[in-house]
GROMACS .gro file of C-alpha atoms in nm:
model
  344
    1MET     CA    1   1.415  -2.081  -1.048
    2ILE     CA    2   1.542  -2.041  -1.405
    3SER     CA    3   1.857  -2.247  -1.454
    4GLY     CA    4   2.176  -2.042  -1.456
    5THR     CA    5   2.016  -1.734  -1.303
    6SER     CA    6   2.199  -1.586  -1.004
    7VAL     CA    7   2.013  -1.378  -0.749
    8VAL     CA    8   2.092  -1.147  -0.461
    9GLU     CA    9   1.872  -1.142  -0.154
   10TYR     CA   10   1.749  -0.895   0.105
   11VAL     CA   11   1.589  -1.010   0.430
   12LEU     CA   12   1.310  -0.812   0.597
   13ASP     CA   13   1.122  -0.834   0.925
   14LEU     CA   14   0.772  -0.692   0.871
   15HIS     CA   15   0.628  -0.671   1.221
   16GLY     CA   16   0.734  -1.024   1.310
   17ILE     CA   17   0.672  -1.171   0.964
   18HIS     CA   18   1.001  -1.258   0.797
   19LEU     CA   19   1.035  -1.204   0.425
   20ARG     CA   20   1.317  -1.280   0.184
   21TYR     CA   21   1.327  -1.073  -0.135
   22GLU     CA   22   1.540  -1.216  -0.414
   23ALA     CA   23   1.618  -1.041  -0.742
   24SER     CA   24   1.830  -1.125  -1.044
   25SER     CA   25   1.962  -0.772  -1.101
   26PRO     CA   26   2.037  -0.447  -0.914
   27ALA     CA   27   1.765  -0.276  -1.123
   28LEU     CA   28   1.505  -0.495  -0.950
   29MET     CA   29   1.667  -0.487  -0.607
   30GLY     CA   30   1.741  -0.114  -0.572
   31PRO     CA   31   1.389   0.039  -0.551
   32ILE     CA   32   1.267  -0.220  -0.300
   33VAL     CA   33   1.572  -0.198  -0.074
   34SER     CA   34   1.549   0.182  -0.073
   35SER     CA   35   1.181   0.196   0.022
   36LEU     CA   36   1.192  -0.082   0.286
   37ARG     CA   37   1.534  -0.020   0.440
   38ARG     CA   38   1.382   0.035   0.787
   39PHE     CA   39   1.272  -0.330   0.794
   40ARG     CA   40   1.617  -0.476   0.726
   41ALA     CA   41   1.671  -0.797   0.923
   42ASP     CA   42   1.958  -1.037   0.994
   43GLU     CA   43   2.040  -1.210   0.666
   44GLY     CA   44   2.162  -1.514   0.853
   45LYS     CA   45   1.822  -1.577   1.007
   46SER     CA   46   1.678  -1.919   0.927
   47GLY     CA   47   1.323  -2.039   0.887
   48ILE     CA   48   1.198  -1.746   0.681
   49PRO     CA   49   0.838  -1.829   0.587
   50LEU     CA   50   0.780  -1.589   0.294
   51THR     CA   51   0.976  -1.534  -0.026
   52ILE     CA   52   0.931  -1.291  -0.315
   53ARG     CA   53   1.160  -1.364  -0.611
   54PHE     CA   54   1.185  -1.136  -0.916
   55LEU     CA   55   1.370  -1.251  -1.227
   56GLN     CA   56   1.428  -1.059  -1.547
   57ILE     CA   57   1.378  -1.252  -1.870
   58ALA     CA   58   1.401  -1.170  -2.238
   59GLU     CA   59   1.100  -1.363  -2.372
   60ARG     CA   60   0.773  -1.503  -2.242
   61ARG     CA   61   0.869  -1.858  -2.338
   62GLU     CA   62   1.133  -1.851  -2.063
   63ILE     CA   63   0.862  -1.851  -1.794
   64PRO     CA   64   0.844  -2.202  -1.639
   65LEU     CA   65   0.466  -2.203  -1.599
   66ASN     CA   66   0.220  -2.475  -1.699
   67ARG     CA   67  -0.147  -2.403  -1.640
   68SER     CA   68  -0.380  -2.684  -1.543
   69ALA     CA   69  -0.712  -2.761  -1.708
   70GLU     CA   70  -0.888  -2.619  -1.400
   71ALA     CA   71  -0.737  -2.270  -1.441
   72ARG     CA   72  -1.001  -1.997  -1.462
   73ILE     CA   73  -0.991  -1.624  -1.526
   74LEU     CA   74  -1.102  -1.411  -1.230
   75PHE     CA   75  -1.042  -1.078  -1.400
   76SER     CA   76  -0.933  -0.947  -1.739
   77GLY     CA   77  -0.902  -0.576  -1.802
   78ILE     CA   78  -0.729  -0.276  -1.654
   79CYS     CA   79  -0.641  -0.211  -1.292
   80PRO     CA   80  -0.517   0.112  -1.132
   81SER     CA   81  -0.149   0.153  -1.049
   82ARG     CA   82  -0.032   0.287  -0.717
   83GLY     CA   83   0.210   0.553  -0.610
   84ASN     CA   84   0.448   0.730  -0.846
   85SER     CA   85   0.376   0.509  -1.145
   86LEU     CA   86   0.466   0.577  -1.505
   87ARG     CA   87   0.118   0.464  -1.603
   88SER     CA   88  -0.214   0.535  -1.436
   89ILE     CA   89  -0.353   0.192  -1.533
   90TRP     CA   90  -0.210  -0.150  -1.621
   91ARG     CA   91  -0.356  -0.417  -1.844
   92CYS     CA   92  -0.381  -0.731  -1.635
   93ASP     CA   93  -0.531  -1.082  -1.631
   94ILE     CA   94  -0.584  -1.250  -1.292
   95ILE     CA   95  -0.606  -1.630  -1.314
   96GLN     CA   96  -0.685  -1.883  -1.042
   97ASP     CA   97  -0.506  -2.214  -1.097
   98GLY     CA   98  -0.561  -2.446  -0.802
   99ASP     CA   99  -0.375  -2.298  -0.505
  100ARG     CA  100  -0.185  -2.058  -0.730
  101LEU     CA  101  -0.285  -1.708  -0.836
  102VAL     CA  102  -0.136  -1.584  -1.162
  103ALA     CA  103  -0.124  -1.210  -1.237
  104ASP     CA  104  -0.033  -1.163  -1.602
  105PHE     CA  105   0.067  -0.807  -1.694
  106LEU     CA  106   0.105  -0.914  -2.058
  107ASP     CA  107   0.389  -0.715  -2.218
  108GLN     CA  108   0.534  -0.616  -1.877
  109GLY     CA  109   0.563  -0.937  -1.680
  110LEU     CA  110   0.388  -1.207  -1.480
  111LEU     CA  111   0.355  -1.304  -1.114
  112VAL     CA  112   0.283  -1.651  -0.976
  113VAL     CA  113   0.153  -1.648  -0.617
  114ASP     CA  114   0.175  -1.977  -0.428
  115GLY     CA  115   0.013  -1.890  -0.098
  116GLU     CA  116   0.051  -2.238   0.051
  117ARG     CA  117   0.427  -2.228   0.004
  118GLY     CA  118   0.454  -1.859   0.098
  119LEU     CA  119   0.620  -1.788  -0.236
  120VAL     CA  120   0.573  -1.536  -0.516
  121GLU     CA  121   0.779  -1.568  -0.834
  122GLY     CA  122   0.783  -1.271  -1.069
  123PHE     CA  123   0.909  -1.272  -1.427
  124LEU     CA  124   0.973  -0.928  -1.574
  125PHE     CA  125   1.053  -0.873  -1.940
  126GLY     CA  126   1.364  -0.687  -2.054
  127PRO     CA  127   1.659  -0.636  -1.818
  128ASP     CA  128   1.686  -0.264  -1.901
  129THR     CA  129   1.325  -0.169  -1.969
  130THR     CA  130   1.149  -0.239  -1.640
  131HIS     CA  131   1.077   0.097  -1.478
  132GLU     CA  132   1.142   0.104  -1.103
  133ASP     CA  133   0.786   0.227  -1.038
  134PHE     CA  134   0.645  -0.084  -1.205
  135CYS     CA  135   0.883  -0.302  -1.006
  136GLU     CA  136   0.754  -0.145  -0.683
  137SER     CA  137   0.392  -0.190  -0.792
  138LEU     CA  138   0.449  -0.561  -0.856
  139PHE     CA  139   0.630  -0.599  -0.524
  140HIS     CA  140   0.336  -0.444  -0.338
  141PHE     CA  141   0.095  -0.676  -0.520
  142ALA     CA  142   0.307  -0.978  -0.425
  143LEU     CA  143   0.347  -0.865  -0.064
  144THR     CA  144  -0.026  -0.799  -0.029
  145GLU     CA  145  -0.115  -1.147  -0.155
  146LEU     CA  146   0.125  -1.318   0.086
  147LEU     CA  147   0.032  -1.112   0.392
  148LYS     CA  148  -0.346  -1.146   0.355
  149ARG     CA  149  -0.304  -1.523   0.400
  150ARG     CA  150  -0.156  -1.448   0.742
  151GLY     CA  151  -0.426  -1.212   0.865
  152VAL     CA  152  -0.255  -0.891   0.750
  153PHE     CA  153  -0.441  -0.685   0.489
  154CYS     CA  154  -0.321  -0.392   0.284
  155LEU     CA  155  -0.557  -0.095   0.251
  156HIS     CA  156  -0.526   0.159  -0.028
  157ALA     CA  157  -0.513   0.425   0.240
  158ALA     CA  158  -0.291   0.665   0.429
  159GLY     CA  159  -0.240   0.604   0.799
  160LEU     CA  160  -0.138   0.819   1.095
  161GLU     CA  161  -0.091   0.773   1.468
  162TYR     CA  162  -0.191   1.033   1.726
  163GLN     CA  163  -0.095   0.959   2.089
  164GLY     CA  164  -0.138   0.586   2.039
  165ARG     CA  165  -0.458   0.605   1.835
  166GLY     CA  166  -0.478   0.533   1.464
  167VAL     CA  167  -0.635   0.736   1.183
  168ILE     CA  168  -0.713   0.580   0.844
  169ILE     CA  169  -0.760   0.790   0.529
  170PRO     CA  170  -0.879   0.574   0.238
  171GLY     CA  171  -0.889   0.715  -0.112
  172GLY     CA  172  -0.798   0.666  -0.474
  173GLY     CA  173  -0.598   0.902  -0.692
  174GLY     CA  174  -0.718   1.262  -0.697
  175GLN     CA  175  -0.949   1.230  -0.395
  176GLY     CA  176  -0.728   1.429  -0.158
  177LYS     CA  177  -0.596   1.141   0.054
  178THR     CA  178  -0.233   1.257   0.059
  179THR     CA  179  -0.323   1.624   0.104
  180LEU     CA  180  -0.538   1.542   0.407
  181MET     CA  181  -0.268   1.314   0.549
  182LEU     CA  182   0.000   1.585   0.515
  183ALA     CA  183  -0.224   1.846   0.678
  184LEU     CA  184  -0.236   1.623   0.987
  185LEU     CA  185   0.125   1.505   0.971
  186ARG     CA  186   0.262   1.861   0.979
  187SER     CA  187   0.047   1.926   1.290
  188GLY     CA  188   0.205   1.662   1.512
  189PHE     CA  189   0.045   1.338   1.391
  190ARG     CA  190   0.289   1.054   1.321
  191TYR     CA  191   0.340   0.874   0.993
  192LEU     CA  192   0.234   0.514   0.926
  193SER     CA  193   0.184   0.500   0.549
  194ASP     CA  194   0.080   0.707   0.251
  195ASP     CA  195  -0.062   0.448   0.012
  196CYS     CA  196  -0.040   0.092   0.148
  197LEU     CA  197  -0.154   0.074   0.510
  198LEU     CA  198  -0.119  -0.263   0.682
  199VAL     CA  199  -0.410  -0.380   0.898
  200ARG     CA  200  -0.354  -0.688   1.114
  201GLU     CA  201  -0.641  -0.903   1.239
  202ARG     CA  202  -0.602  -1.007   1.600
  203GLY     CA  203  -0.913  -1.177   1.730
  204ALA     CA  204  -1.199  -0.929   1.741
  205GLN     CA  205  -0.960  -0.635   1.715
  206MET     CA  206  -0.768  -0.483   1.422
  207ASP     CA  207  -0.427  -0.314   1.452
  208LEU     CA  208  -0.257  -0.067   1.220
  209LEU     CA  209   0.104  -0.146   1.126
  210PRO     CA  210   0.347   0.108   0.978
  211LEU     CA  211   0.472   0.067   0.622
  212PRO     CA  212   0.655   0.400   0.589
  213MET     CA  213   0.730   0.435   0.218
  214PRO     CA  214   0.830   0.768   0.057
  215ILE     CA  215   0.534   1.000   0.004
  216ASP     CA  216   0.430   1.076  -0.355
  217VAL     CA  217   0.284   1.420  -0.428
  218THR     CA  218   0.149   1.596  -0.735
  219GLY     CA  219   0.235   1.952  -0.825
  220ARG     CA  220  -0.108   2.053  -0.701
  221THR     CA  221  -0.037   1.911  -0.356
  222VAL     CA  222   0.306   2.078  -0.345
  223GLU     CA  223   0.141   2.417  -0.393
  224VAL     CA  224  -0.077   2.366  -0.083
  225PHE     CA  225   0.211   2.327   0.166
  226PRO     CA  226   0.481   2.595   0.217
  227GLU     CA  227   0.740   2.337   0.327
  228LEU     CA  228   0.695   2.146   0.001
  229ARG     CA  229   0.709   2.460  -0.213
  230GLY     CA  230   1.038   2.552  -0.050
  231ALA     CA  231   1.193   2.204  -0.058
  232GLY     CA  232   1.497   2.165  -0.283
  233SER     CA  233   1.561   1.890  -0.535
  234GLY     CA  234   1.764   1.702  -0.275
  235ILE     CA  235   1.447   1.651  -0.070
  236LEU     CA  236   1.170   1.656  -0.331
  237ARG     CA  237   1.273   1.404  -0.596
  238GLN     CA  238   1.116   1.391  -0.940
  239GLY     CA  239   0.965   1.055  -1.032
  240SER     CA  240   0.799   0.939  -1.351
  241TRP     CA  241   0.506   1.177  -1.308
  242LYS     CA  242   0.489   1.268  -0.941
  243LYS     CA  243   0.748   1.392  -0.697
  244SER     CA  244   0.837   1.203  -0.380
  245PHE     CA  245   1.007   1.274  -0.048
  246ASP     CA  246   1.100   1.108   0.278
  247PRO     CA  247   0.872   1.259   0.547
  248HIS     CA  248   1.158   1.257   0.798
  249ASP     CA  249   1.342   1.512   0.583
  250LEU     CA  250   1.064   1.767   0.639
  251TYR     CA  251   0.891   1.664   0.960
  252GLY     CA  252   1.174   1.522   1.170
  253ASP     CA  253   1.123   1.209   1.379
  254CYS     CA  254   0.764   1.144   1.270
  255ALA     CA  255   0.762   0.763   1.262
  256GLY     CA  256   0.442   0.617   1.404
  257SER     CA  257   0.409   0.297   1.604
  258PRO     CA  258   0.163   0.007   1.570
  259CYS     CA  259  -0.169   0.118   1.715
  260ARG     CA  260  -0.542   0.055   1.740
  261PRO     CA  261  -0.748   0.239   1.476
  262VAL     CA  262  -1.018   0.468   1.615
  263MET     CA  263  -1.102   0.700   1.324
  264MET     CA  264  -1.156   0.672   0.949
  265LEU     CA  265  -1.169   0.983   0.729
  266PHE     CA  266  -1.299   0.977   0.371
  267PRO     CA  267  -1.176   1.291   0.190
  268HIS     CA  268  -1.400   1.493  -0.038
  269ILE     CA  269  -1.256   1.805  -0.201
  270VAL     CA  270  -1.491   2.104  -0.205
  271ASP     CA  271  -1.432   2.467  -0.299
  272LEU     CA  272  -1.548   2.619   0.031
  273PRO     CA  273  -1.373   2.848   0.281
  274HIS     CA  274  -1.407   2.608   0.574
  275SER     CA  275  -1.364   2.233   0.610
  276CYS     CA  276  -1.617   2.021   0.796
  277LEU     CA  277  -1.671   1.665   0.916
  278GLU     CA  278  -1.985   1.468   0.830
  279PRO     CA  279  -2.040   1.156   1.047
  280LEU     CA  280  -2.087   0.832   0.851
  281SER     CA  281  -2.293   0.536   0.972
  282LYS     CA  282  -2.125   0.195   1.000
  283PRO     CA  283  -2.300   0.064   0.685
  284GLY     CA  284  -2.215   0.386   0.500
  285ALA     CA  285  -1.849   0.364   0.601
  286LEU     CA  286  -1.824  -0.002   0.495
  287GLU     CA  287  -1.980   0.081   0.159
  288ALA     CA  288  -1.734   0.367   0.105
  289LEU     CA  289  -1.440   0.149   0.209
  290MET     CA  290  -1.537  -0.137  -0.021
  291ALA     CA  291  -1.566   0.112  -0.309
  292GLN     CA  292  -1.191   0.182  -0.293
  293PRO     CA  293  -0.977   0.036  -0.576
  294ARG     CA  294  -0.877  -0.326  -0.522
  295VAL     CA  295  -0.744  -0.607  -0.735
  296ALA     CA  296  -0.974  -0.897  -0.820
  297GLN     CA  297  -0.918  -1.203  -0.603
  298GLU     CA  298  -1.052  -1.550  -0.557
  299PRO     CA  299  -1.380  -1.580  -0.361
  300GLU     CA  300  -1.239  -1.715  -0.033
  301ALA     CA  301  -0.975  -1.441  -0.013
  302ALA     CA  302  -1.242  -1.181  -0.093
  303ARG     CA  303  -1.462  -1.320   0.186
  304ARG     CA  304  -1.180  -1.302   0.442
  305GLU     CA  305  -1.098  -0.947   0.342
  306PHE     CA  306  -1.461  -0.839   0.363
  307LEU     CA  307  -1.494  -0.985   0.715
  308ALA     CA  308  -1.174  -0.810   0.824
  309LEU     CA  309  -1.286  -0.475   0.686
  310SER     CA  310  -1.624  -0.520   0.854
  311LYS     CA  311  -1.446  -0.565   1.189
  312LEU     CA  312  -1.238  -0.256   1.117
  313VAL     CA  313  -1.544  -0.040   1.048
  314GLN     CA  314  -1.706  -0.153   1.373
  315GLN     CA  315  -1.396  -0.046   1.564
  316VAL     CA  316  -1.371   0.313   1.435
  317ASP     CA  317  -1.569   0.636   1.412
  318SER     CA  318  -1.605   0.730   1.045
  319TYR     CA  319  -1.644   1.070   0.881
  320ARG     CA  320  -1.659   1.219   0.537
  321VAL     CA  321  -1.423   1.515   0.527
  322HIS     CA  322  -1.540   1.807   0.315
  323PHE     CA  323  -1.217   2.001   0.318
  324GLY     CA  324  -1.186   2.346   0.176
  325ARG     CA  325  -0.932   2.623   0.164
  326ASP     CA  326  -0.850   2.605   0.536
  327ILE     CA  327  -0.708   2.253   0.511
  328LEU     CA  328  -0.379   2.354   0.681
  329GLU     CA  329  -0.574   2.407   1.005
  330PHE     CA  330  -0.781   2.091   0.977
  331SER     CA  331  -0.609   1.914   1.267
  332SER     CA  332  -0.797   2.146   1.506
  333GLN     CA  333  -1.114   1.955   1.416
  334VAL     CA  334  -0.967   1.605   1.432
  335ALA     CA  335  -0.750   1.618   1.747
  336PRO     CA  336  -1.037   1.694   1.990
  337LEU     CA  337  -1.236   1.397   1.858
  338LEU     CA  338  -0.937   1.171   1.917
  339GLU     CA  339  -0.899   1.308   2.269
  340LEU     CA  340  -1.262   1.211   2.335
  341ARG     CA  341  -1.188   0.856   2.220
  342LYS     CA  342  -0.896   0.846   2.465
  343SER     CA  343  -1.116   0.936   2.759
  344ALA     CA  344  -1.407   0.711   2.656
   0.00000   0.00000   0.00000
């Protein structure tokens, strides 16, 4: 830790995995505490295995990082942002340095991931210039890197629970993932996640774990749903370029529980009157899943993630969803298939 820097901390319990988040200013603490308040844990708890620490600094030379001669670049270029981000892409260098992974966001900040110690240290430039959306994006990156080393993987996907069975909706920006998820959520499905779905490996099986963040929607998605069109500014909050809302404000007690995944839906927007489901083979589903945006990682981590996703695909029935102008009634096609899985 940088000498003389004071931090505040927030302790979380993520499905039995304890995490301490430390930040050097309220600007870095506020967005994370707000989005993860349902996971608040006893701050007096000892033996917390994971720590994410974010510090604001004025200049790059303040970062206490020395790279070894063995450090190598895994990726250098642009990577997509997630959620309600001020930018659609970020310039980023990913560097492997022994057991450490360094994610350098150049003029924005830098993360050092020490998986063996269960520690991520983030250094963000400018105490008043770090946008809260970027802070959340870095936190998700840090959390994903720590959890994957404990058999929990983060999918760029929405997730829902229906009577104890899980539905996964992978998709990048503009593919209809959130629209499809909301069409099911408003029809009695229960909410797990909109953008960062946790998948836990447990032997031969995979489980879905809720990470219920606020839901980000574009103006185009708002126009599809009457309840969003009629929502006031107190419910539908304007972000940097999208709007966001807490699903409980519109859909009541819709929190989903950990569950076994049984269905994966890949959205495809088409201008047709009626939506339809096209079954996908296991190899086709794995190919589509691996095509989703992901951050470059070192080979062993990539191998573990590939094996976990392969298990996941074997466990579920997969479909490509060609959804048209009747999307609000789409649950009538999905629910019967889930009922069949229940009786199988």
